[in-house]
């Protein structure tokens, strides 16, 4: 009996609550048998390399051997890439891992070669297996690796409704093996790479083929194989969107209230970005965002005042102090007409929270569509953002095409396709958006306020 249980019994007896009765004869004291503590489950066995740790491919002879063996292998190719996010400005790959049946695992150092076109030729049109493909495709293309078809285990898991889709979680949930992830955020640009890091990297492709096969069977059984095929084909040509005015994402920019100070944020951010690109370091390692905001608000005019500003300390602040001061001076000298607006001009509809004031009918359309998509998400066991990109929905509902019935369904479908929705998404969601457009359920008070006769 635990001490906690004992104290509860002692308290009851001391108060007379445990006196014998017909329902609780002497010796029972009204207590139920104590539940035994559950035995903690055995930890999943640790995933280990089947073929041992391969040597890093970083010479022409080693690459030639890898190319030959990859070409002689069979079936899909598991790939992964390691970048130095948080340490380097570029998003280039500093290690590329490949594994193929009959070939084994290869750890290729892309920095040692002009490109990896030979590897791409050896793979040919074989299917690539990746986890979270959008994170790696750009850096793989940079070295000449381009898929013709792929299978994304993370995206497949999302379509199947898995609540957590990280690689280690899926490997443990589906394959019953655990993975160490302690080296996920290390500096992969370091040379030589420690053996423990290389083993971690090799394990990332060790069981991708097995994971892919289980997920593919589950997609087929769930009637979602076509959905996945369309998603994967879309990913083959995926390129990250170019951010407009990326300087506006500076942390703490909401504290900057006037256009002149915003111009200073922009100039400082651009100067820091240029220096970071020159040195190939993460911008925040030069000076943090908080320092840019503090300087933009204080507008120091000389080196001494700048280095007295919050956050402007350390080697990056001192070494480039003259450039930071010059950036602020450029902002100070800008004509009024060239100062940035306080709010970014959207290239699409306004933020959803402002719809009720700006267009109550559009707000009602959005509310109805969101509710219907949330219900469909539950039914289909697919995250709502994977059913339809929220931005696509907002663009259609803010300025819907004209028409009614089947004609409107077709026009909404065409618009979704133009925006990038896949056919399976259009089939499922276009009728929902059309219903919201035709029957927006505007509250009576809002309907009166927007009556055209008023």
Short mmCIF file of C-alpha atoms in Angstrom, two decimals:
data_model
loop_
_atom_site.label_atom_id
_atom_site.label_comp_id
_atom_site.label_asym_id
_atom_site.label_seq_id
_atom_site.Cartn_x
_atom_site.Cartn_y
_atom_site.Cartn_z
CA UNK A 1 0.00 0.00 0.00
CA UNK A 2 1.35 3.39 -0.90
CA UNK A 3 1.97 6.00 1.77
CA UNK A 4 -0.58 8.22 0.03
CA UNK A 5 -3.25 5.50 0.27
CA UNK A 6 -2.26 4.78 3.86
CA UNK A 7 -2.68 8.39 4.90
CA UNK A 8 -6.14 8.48 3.33
CA UNK A 9 -7.18 5.33 5.25
CA UNK A 10 -5.72 6.61 8.48
CA UNK A 11 -7.59 9.86 8.12
CA UNK A 12 -10.85 8.02 7.48
CA UNK A 13 -10.45 5.72 10.46
CA UNK A 14 -9.48 8.57 12.74
CA UNK A 15 -12.68 10.43 11.87
CA UNK A 16 -14.90 7.42 12.45
CA UNK A 17 -15.74 7.11 8.78
CA UNK A 18 -14.27 3.59 8.70
CA UNK A 19 -16.39 2.08 11.51
CA UNK A 20 -17.69 -1.46 10.82
CA UNK A 21 -21.17 -1.76 9.31
CA UNK A 22 -23.31 -4.33 7.47
CA UNK A 23 -21.95 -3.06 4.15
CA UNK A 24 -18.36 -3.01 5.43
CA UNK A 25 -17.75 -5.76 7.99
CA UNK A 26 -14.76 -5.69 10.33
CA UNK A 27 -11.48 -6.32 8.55
CA UNK A 28 -12.74 -4.85 5.26
CA UNK A 29 -12.96 -1.21 6.30
CA UNK A 30 -14.66 -0.46 2.99
CA UNK A 31 -11.44 -0.64 1.03
CA UNK A 32 -11.18 -2.06 -2.46
CA UNK A 33 -8.07 -4.05 -3.43
CA UNK A 34 -5.31 -1.72 -4.53
CA UNK A 35 -4.61 -1.72 -8.25
CA UNK A 36 -1.10 -2.86 -9.03
CA UNK A 37 1.06 -0.28 -10.81
CA UNK A 38 1.30 -0.89 -14.52
CA UNK A 39 4.59 -2.26 -15.71
CA UNK A 40 6.14 0.29 -18.06
CA UNK A 41 6.33 -0.99 -21.63
CA UNK A 42 9.62 -2.30 -22.84
CA UNK A 43 11.44 0.34 -24.89
CA UNK A 44 11.53 -0.32 -28.60
CA UNK A 45 14.81 -1.86 -29.74
CA UNK A 46 17.29 0.65 -31.09
CA UNK A 47 17.60 0.77 -34.86
CA UNK A 48 21.07 -0.27 -35.98
CA UNK A 49 22.93 -0.33 -39.28
CA UNK A 50 22.63 -3.68 -40.99
CA UNK A 51 25.79 -3.34 -43.08
CA UNK A 52 27.97 -1.31 -40.73
CA UNK A 53 28.99 2.32 -41.20
CA UNK A 54 30.16 3.04 -44.76
CA UNK A 55 33.10 5.33 -45.49
CA UNK A 56 32.33 8.85 -46.67
CA UNK A 57 32.42 9.18 -50.46
CA UNK A 58 34.69 12.17 -51.02
CA UNK A 59 37.08 11.14 -53.81
CA UNK A 60 36.55 10.58 -57.57
CA UNK A 61 37.34 6.86 -57.24
CA UNK A 62 34.91 6.40 -54.36
CA UNK A 63 32.21 8.28 -56.27
CA UNK A 64 32.78 6.15 -59.37
CA UNK A 65 32.35 3.00 -57.26
CA UNK A 66 29.17 4.37 -55.67
CA UNK A 67 27.73 5.24 -59.07
CA UNK A 68 28.43 1.73 -60.38
CA UNK A 69 26.86 0.05 -57.35
CA UNK A 70 23.79 2.31 -57.39
CA UNK A 71 23.23 1.53 -61.06
CA UNK A 72 23.49 -2.21 -60.32
CA UNK A 73 20.94 -2.01 -57.50
CA UNK A 74 17.21 -2.51 -57.85
CA UNK A 75 14.01 -0.78 -56.79
CA UNK A 76 13.54 2.68 -55.27
CA UNK A 77 16.32 4.76 -53.72
CA UNK A 78 16.06 6.16 -50.20
CA UNK A 79 17.60 9.64 -49.93
CA UNK A 80 18.21 12.25 -47.27
CA UNK A 81 20.34 15.38 -46.97
CA UNK A 82 21.93 17.18 -44.06
CA UNK A 83 22.27 20.96 -44.07
CA UNK A 84 23.89 23.35 -41.60
CA UNK A 85 20.82 25.37 -40.66
CA UNK A 86 21.62 27.72 -37.82
CA UNK A 87 25.29 27.84 -38.79
CA UNK A 88 25.44 28.72 -42.49
CA UNK A 89 23.68 31.26 -44.71
CA UNK A 90 23.26 28.87 -47.60
CA UNK A 91 20.81 25.96 -47.55
CA UNK A 92 23.23 23.69 -49.41
CA UNK A 93 23.62 20.03 -48.57
CA UNK A 94 26.74 19.09 -46.63
CA UNK A 95 26.05 15.35 -46.64
CA UNK A 96 23.79 13.24 -48.85
CA UNK A 97 22.70 9.75 -47.85
CA UNK A 98 21.43 7.13 -50.32
CA UNK A 99 20.43 3.51 -49.88
CA UNK A 100 19.23 1.01 -52.49
CA UNK A 101 18.54 -2.70 -52.41
CA UNK A 102 21.53 -4.58 -53.72
CA UNK A 103 23.72 -1.48 -53.48
CA UNK A 104 23.95 -0.64 -49.78
CA UNK A 105 24.21 2.76 -48.14
CA UNK A 106 26.34 5.66 -49.35
CA UNK A 107 27.31 8.83 -47.49
CA UNK A 108 28.37 11.35 -50.13
CA UNK A 109 30.15 14.59 -49.33
CA UNK A 110 28.78 16.94 -52.01
CA UNK A 111 31.31 19.63 -51.10
CA UNK A 112 34.05 17.43 -52.59
CA UNK A 113 32.51 17.43 -56.09
CA UNK A 114 31.39 19.95 -58.72
CA UNK A 115 28.06 18.15 -58.94
CA UNK A 116 26.52 14.69 -58.62
CA UNK A 117 25.12 14.34 -62.14
CA UNK A 118 26.68 10.84 -62.37
CA UNK A 119 24.68 9.75 -59.34
CA UNK A 120 21.51 11.15 -60.87
CA UNK A 121 22.18 9.17 -64.06
CA UNK A 122 22.79 5.99 -62.08
CA UNK A 123 19.45 6.37 -60.28
CA UNK A 124 17.67 7.04 -63.58
CA UNK A 125 13.90 7.00 -63.28
CA UNK A 126 13.82 4.94 -60.09
CA UNK A 127 11.46 6.19 -57.40
CA UNK A 128 12.99 8.34 -54.67
CA UNK A 129 11.91 7.76 -51.08
CA UNK A 130 12.27 10.83 -48.86
CA UNK A 131 10.87 12.01 -45.57
CA UNK A 132 9.61 15.63 -45.71
CA UNK A 133 10.69 16.05 -49.33
CA UNK A 134 10.14 19.81 -49.45
CA UNK A 135 13.00 20.29 -46.98
CA UNK A 136 15.57 18.54 -49.17
CA UNK A 137 14.57 18.84 -52.83
CA UNK A 138 16.06 22.31 -53.35
CA UNK A 139 19.51 21.43 -52.01
CA UNK A 140 19.51 18.14 -53.92
CA UNK A 141 18.69 19.93 -57.17
CA UNK A 142 21.57 22.30 -56.45
CA UNK A 143 24.02 19.38 -56.86
CA UNK A 144 22.29 17.86 -59.89
CA UNK A 145 19.94 15.36 -58.24
CA UNK A 146 16.40 15.56 -59.63
CA UNK A 147 13.66 12.95 -59.16
CA UNK A 148 11.26 11.81 -61.84
CA UNK A 149 8.98 10.19 -59.27
CA UNK A 150 9.02 10.07 -55.47
CA UNK A 151 7.32 8.80 -52.33
CA UNK A 152 7.26 11.10 -49.29
CA UNK A 153 6.80 9.10 -46.09
CA UNK A 154 5.89 12.19 -44.05
CA UNK A 155 3.20 13.28 -46.52
CA UNK A 156 1.85 9.74 -46.76
CA UNK A 157 1.51 9.62 -42.98
CA UNK A 158 -0.39 12.94 -43.02
CA UNK A 159 -2.85 11.60 -45.59
CA UNK A 160 -3.36 8.55 -43.39
CA UNK A 161 -4.11 10.65 -40.32
CA UNK A 162 -1.11 9.73 -38.19
CA UNK A 163 -1.07 12.25 -35.31
CA UNK A 164 2.73 12.58 -35.30
CA UNK A 165 4.69 12.28 -38.51
CA UNK A 166 8.34 12.75 -37.55
CA UNK A 167 10.59 10.03 -38.95
CA UNK A 168 11.64 8.64 -35.56
CA UNK A 169 8.02 8.49 -34.39
CA UNK A 170 6.83 6.70 -37.52
CA UNK A 171 9.69 4.21 -37.40
CA UNK A 172 8.81 3.37 -33.81
CA UNK A 173 5.03 3.33 -34.38
CA UNK A 174 5.06 1.35 -37.61
CA UNK A 175 8.28 -0.67 -37.55
CA UNK A 176 8.74 -1.03 -33.80
CA UNK A 177 12.27 0.38 -33.64
CA UNK A 178 13.59 3.51 -31.96
CA UNK A 179 15.94 6.09 -33.47
CA UNK A 180 18.33 8.48 -31.78
CA UNK A 181 17.84 12.10 -32.90
CA UNK A 182 20.44 13.92 -30.84
CA UNK A 183 22.45 15.08 -33.86
CA UNK A 184 19.62 16.67 -35.84
CA UNK A 185 20.76 20.27 -35.26
CA UNK A 186 24.54 19.96 -35.47
CA UNK A 187 26.86 21.86 -37.83
CA UNK A 188 27.07 19.52 -40.82
CA UNK A 189 29.56 21.84 -42.53
CA UNK A 190 32.19 20.66 -40.03
CA UNK A 191 35.04 18.56 -41.40
CA UNK A 192 35.81 15.81 -40.66
CA UNK A 193 32.36 14.71 -39.56
CA UNK A 194 32.38 12.69 -36.32
CA UNK A 195 31.58 9.00 -36.62
CA UNK A 196 28.53 9.32 -34.35
CA UNK A 197 27.06 11.95 -36.68
CA UNK A 198 27.70 9.76 -39.72
CA UNK A 199 25.96 6.81 -38.08
CA UNK A 200 22.98 9.04 -37.25
CA UNK A 201 22.86 10.18 -40.90
CA UNK A 202 23.10 6.64 -42.29
CA UNK A 203 20.24 5.48 -40.06
CA UNK A 204 17.94 8.09 -41.64
CA UNK A 205 17.82 6.00 -44.84
CA UNK A 206 18.20 2.57 -43.25
CA UNK A 207 14.48 1.68 -43.13
CA UNK A 208 12.86 4.21 -45.48
CA UNK A 209 12.12 1.41 -47.98
CA UNK A 210 10.32 -0.69 -45.35
CA UNK A 211 8.44 2.34 -44.07
CA UNK A 212 7.40 3.28 -47.60
CA UNK A 213 6.02 -0.21 -48.30
CA UNK A 214 3.84 -0.25 -45.17
CA UNK A 215 2.50 3.25 -45.80
CA UNK A 216 1.81 2.45 -49.47
CA UNK A 217 -0.25 -0.58 -48.45
CA UNK A 218 -2.18 1.51 -45.92
CA UNK A 219 -2.87 4.19 -48.53
CA UNK A 220 -4.24 1.54 -50.88
CA UNK A 221 -6.42 0.02 -48.16
CA UNK A 222 -7.78 3.47 -47.21
CA UNK A 223 -8.63 4.37 -50.80
CA UNK A 224 -6.06 7.19 -50.74
CA UNK A 225 -3.44 5.82 -53.13
CA UNK A 226 -4.51 8.17 -55.91
CA UNK A 227 -4.45 11.13 -53.56
CA UNK A 228 -0.89 10.27 -52.59
CA UNK A 229 0.20 9.75 -56.20
CA UNK A 230 -1.08 13.22 -57.14
CA UNK A 231 0.62 14.77 -54.10
CA UNK A 232 3.93 13.09 -54.88
CA UNK A 233 3.83 14.16 -58.52
CA UNK A 234 3.21 17.72 -57.37
CA UNK A 235 6.23 17.48 -55.06
CA UNK A 236 8.50 16.43 -57.94
CA UNK A 237 8.24 19.96 -59.33
CA UNK A 238 8.01 21.74 -55.97
CA UNK A 239 9.98 24.95 -55.52
CA UNK A 240 9.78 27.06 -52.34
CA UNK A 241 7.84 30.30 -52.69
CA UNK A 242 9.92 33.47 -52.78
CA UNK A 243 8.98 35.64 -49.82
CA UNK A 244 7.97 39.21 -50.55
CA UNK A 245 9.68 41.78 -48.31
CA UNK A 246 11.35 39.13 -46.12
CA UNK A 247 12.72 41.83 -43.82
CA UNK A 248 9.20 42.23 -42.42
CA UNK A 249 9.66 38.86 -40.70
CA UNK A 250 12.26 40.36 -38.37
CA UNK A 251 11.32 39.28 -34.84
CA UNK A 252 9.88 42.17 -32.83
CA UNK A 253 9.03 44.32 -35.84
CA UNK A 254 5.59 44.98 -34.31
CA UNK A 255 7.37 47.35 -31.89
CA UNK A 256 8.34 49.65 -34.78
CA UNK A 257 5.52 52.18 -35.21
CA UNK A 258 6.68 54.65 -37.87
CA UNK A 259 7.79 54.46 -41.47
CA UNK A 260 11.25 55.97 -40.96
CA UNK A 261 12.12 53.37 -38.35
CA UNK A 262 10.72 50.66 -40.61
CA UNK A 263 13.05 51.87 -43.34
CA UNK A 264 15.91 51.48 -40.86
CA UNK A 265 14.83 47.89 -40.14
CA UNK A 266 14.80 47.20 -43.86
CA UNK A 267 18.26 48.73 -44.44
CA UNK A 268 19.82 46.99 -41.44
CA UNK A 269 18.24 43.66 -42.38
CA UNK A 270 19.49 43.97 -45.98
CA UNK A 271 22.98 44.92 -44.82
CA UNK A 272 23.11 41.98 -42.43
CA UNK A 273 21.79 39.63 -45.10
CA UNK A 274 24.50 40.77 -47.50
CA UNK A 275 27.26 40.27 -44.93
CA UNK A 276 25.86 36.85 -43.99
CA UNK A 277 25.87 35.79 -47.65
CA UNK A 278 29.47 36.98 -48.06
CA UNK A 279 30.62 35.02 -45.02
CA UNK A 280 28.17 32.11 -45.39
CA UNK A 281 26.96 32.38 -41.81
CA UNK A 282 23.46 32.53 -40.37
CA UNK A 283 22.45 36.23 -40.17
CA UNK A 284 21.50 36.00 -36.51
CA UNK A 285 25.06 35.00 -35.62
CA UNK A 286 26.23 38.49 -36.69
CA UNK A 287 23.69 40.48 -34.69
CA UNK A 288 20.29 39.26 -33.48
CA UNK A 289 16.93 40.54 -34.70
CA UNK A 290 16.35 42.28 -31.37
CA UNK A 291 19.44 44.44 -32.00
CA UNK A 292 18.15 45.52 -35.41
CA UNK A 293 14.84 46.57 -33.87
CA UNK A 294 16.54 48.46 -31.05
CA UNK A 295 18.82 50.32 -33.47
CA UNK A 296 15.95 51.15 -35.83
CA UNK A 297 14.03 52.72 -32.96
CA UNK A 298 17.04 54.60 -31.56
CA UNK A 299 18.52 55.65 -34.94
CA UNK A 300 22.13 56.10 -33.61
CA UNK A 301 24.28 58.40 -35.74
CA UNK A 302 27.77 57.13 -34.96
CA UNK A 303 29.72 54.01 -34.02
CA UNK A 304 29.81 54.75 -30.31
CA UNK A 305 26.07 55.31 -30.05
CA UNK A 306 25.41 52.18 -32.10
CA UNK A 307 27.58 49.96 -29.90
CA UNK A 308 25.74 51.33 -26.88
CA UNK A 309 22.43 50.12 -28.29
CA UNK A 310 20.88 46.99 -26.78
CA UNK A 311 22.10 43.87 -28.57
CA UNK A 312 24.90 45.52 -30.53
CA UNK A 313 27.79 43.78 -28.86
CA UNK A 314 30.11 41.01 -29.87
CA UNK A 315 32.46 40.61 -32.82
CA UNK A 316 29.83 40.94 -35.55
CA UNK A 317 28.53 44.21 -34.13
CA UNK A 318 31.98 45.75 -33.75
CA UNK A 319 33.55 44.45 -36.97
CA UNK A 320 30.78 45.82 -39.17
CA UNK A 321 29.79 48.83 -37.06
CA UNK A 322 30.49 51.30 -39.88
CA UNK A 323 28.22 49.36 -42.20
CA UNK A 324 25.41 49.28 -39.63
CA UNK A 325 25.72 53.06 -39.12
CA UNK A 326 25.71 53.62 -42.90
CA UNK A 327 22.54 51.52 -43.23
CA UNK A 328 20.76 53.66 -40.64
CA UNK A 329 21.98 56.80 -42.39
CA UNK A 330 20.46 55.59 -45.68
CA UNK A 331 17.12 55.17 -43.95
CA UNK A 332 17.41 58.60 -42.35
CA UNK A 333 18.08 60.25 -45.75
CA UNK A 334 15.30 58.54 -47.70
CA UNK A 335 12.65 60.85 -49.21
CA UNK A 336 9.24 60.54 -47.57
CA UNK A 337 7.76 58.95 -50.68
CA UNK A 338 10.25 56.06 -50.58
CA UNK A 339 9.56 55.01 -46.99
CA UNK A 340 7.86 51.63 -46.62
CA UNK A 341 4.23 51.52 -45.51
CA UNK A 342 3.60 50.46 -41.95
CA UNK A 343 1.52 47.52 -43.13
CA UNK A 344 2.59 45.16 -45.89
CA UNK A 345 0.45 45.33 -49.00
CA UNK A 346 -1.07 41.87 -49.44
CA UNK A 347 -1.13 40.29 -52.87
CA UNK A 348 -4.30 38.45 -51.97
CA UNK A 349 -7.30 38.84 -49.66
CA UNK A 350 -6.97 40.68 -46.33
CA UNK A 351 -6.36 38.82 -43.10
CA UNK A 352 -9.36 36.70 -42.19
CA UNK A 353 -9.91 38.48 -38.87
CA UNK A 354 -10.82 41.67 -40.73
CA UNK A 355 -13.39 40.09 -43.07
CA UNK A 356 -16.36 40.59 -40.75
CA UNK A 357 -15.86 44.37 -40.83
CA UNK A 358 -14.89 44.67 -44.47
CA UNK A 359 -17.29 42.17 -46.05
CA UNK A 360 -19.69 40.31 -43.70
CA UNK A 361 -20.97 38.09 -46.51
CA UNK A 362 -17.43 36.95 -47.35
CA UNK A 363 -16.85 36.34 -43.63
CA UNK A 364 -19.97 34.16 -43.53
CA UNK A 365 -18.75 32.22 -46.58
CA UNK A 366 -15.43 31.62 -44.88
CA UNK A 367 -16.99 30.51 -41.58
CA UNK A 368 -19.27 28.02 -43.30
CA UNK A 369 -16.51 26.58 -45.48
CA UNK A 370 -14.14 26.26 -42.53
CA UNK A 371 -16.73 24.33 -40.53
CA UNK A 372 -17.48 21.99 -43.43
CA UNK A 373 -13.78 21.36 -44.12
CA UNK A 374 -13.16 20.67 -40.43
CA UNK A 375 -15.94 18.06 -40.50
CA UNK A 376 -14.48 16.51 -43.66
CA UNK A 377 -11.05 16.45 -42.02
CA UNK A 378 -12.48 14.35 -39.20
CA UNK A 379 -14.30 12.02 -41.58
CA UNK A 380 -11.37 11.48 -43.93
CA UNK A 381 -8.73 11.51 -41.17
CA UNK A 382 -6.65 14.06 -43.07
CA UNK A 383 -5.41 17.36 -41.57
CA UNK A 384 -7.56 20.20 -42.85
CA UNK A 385 -4.55 22.02 -44.33
CA UNK A 386 -3.81 18.94 -46.43
CA UNK A 387 -7.38 18.80 -47.71
CA UNK A 388 -6.94 22.30 -49.12
CA UNK A 389 -4.30 24.97 -48.67
CA UNK A 390 -5.98 27.65 -46.51
CA UNK A 391 -4.73 30.46 -48.77
CA UNK A 392 -6.47 28.88 -51.77
CA UNK A 393 -9.74 28.74 -49.85
CA UNK A 394 -9.47 32.38 -48.76
CA UNK A 395 -8.68 33.61 -52.27
CA UNK A 396 -11.70 31.83 -53.76
CA UNK A 397 -14.11 32.91 -51.03
CA UNK A 398 -13.01 36.54 -50.91
CA UNK A 399 -13.61 37.04 -54.63
CA UNK A 400 -15.64 34.06 -55.86
CA UNK A 401 -16.26 33.48 -59.56
CA UNK A 402 -19.70 34.20 -60.94
CA UNK A 403 -22.22 31.53 -61.84
CA UNK A 404 -24.54 29.05 -60.19
CA UNK A 405 -24.89 25.31 -59.86
CA UNK A 406 -22.67 23.11 -62.02
CA UNK A 407 -21.20 26.14 -63.77
CA UNK A 408 -20.03 27.59 -60.46
CA UNK A 409 -18.61 24.22 -59.38
CA UNK A 410 -16.59 24.10 -62.60
CA UNK A 411 -15.35 27.67 -62.22
CA UNK A 412 -14.38 27.18 -58.58
CA UNK A 413 -12.58 24.00 -59.56
CA UNK A 414 -10.71 25.80 -62.33
CA UNK A 415 -9.68 28.54 -59.92
CA UNK A 416 -8.43 26.04 -57.34
CA UNK A 417 -6.45 24.24 -60.05
CA UNK A 418 -4.87 27.53 -61.16
CA UNK A 419 -3.80 28.17 -57.58
CA UNK A 420 -2.17 24.73 -57.31
CA UNK A 421 -4.77 22.38 -55.82
CA UNK A 422 -4.48 18.77 -56.93
CA UNK A 423 -7.42 17.01 -58.65
CA UNK A 424 -8.37 14.97 -55.57
CA UNK A 425 -8.50 18.16 -53.49
CA UNK A 426 -10.68 19.90 -56.08
CA UNK A 427 -13.10 16.97 -56.19
CA UNK A 428 -13.53 16.98 -52.41
CA UNK A 429 -13.52 20.68 -51.62
CA UNK A 430 -14.99 22.55 -54.62
CA UNK A 431 -18.58 21.53 -53.71
CA UNK A 432 -17.98 22.77 -50.15
CA UNK A 433 -16.77 26.16 -51.36
CA UNK A 434 -19.66 26.42 -53.83
CA UNK A 435 -22.17 25.72 -51.07
CA UNK A 436 -20.57 28.42 -48.92
CA UNK A 437 -20.69 30.87 -51.86
CA UNK A 438 -24.32 30.17 -52.70
CA UNK A 439 -25.60 29.81 -49.10
CA UNK A 440 -23.30 31.80 -46.81
CA UNK A 441 -25.60 31.84 -43.75
CA UNK A 442 -25.15 35.55 -43.11
CA UNK A 443 -26.50 36.55 -39.67
CA UNK A 444 -29.69 38.60 -39.94
CA UNK A 445 -28.12 41.76 -38.49
CA UNK A 446 -25.25 41.58 -40.97
CA UNK A 447 -27.63 40.90 -43.85
CA UNK A 448 -29.56 44.07 -43.05
CA UNK A 449 -26.34 46.05 -42.81
CA UNK A 450 -25.24 44.95 -46.27
CA UNK A 451 -28.64 45.21 -47.95
CA UNK A 452 -27.99 47.01 -51.29
CA UNK A 453 -31.18 49.08 -50.82
CA UNK A 454 -29.75 50.70 -47.67
#
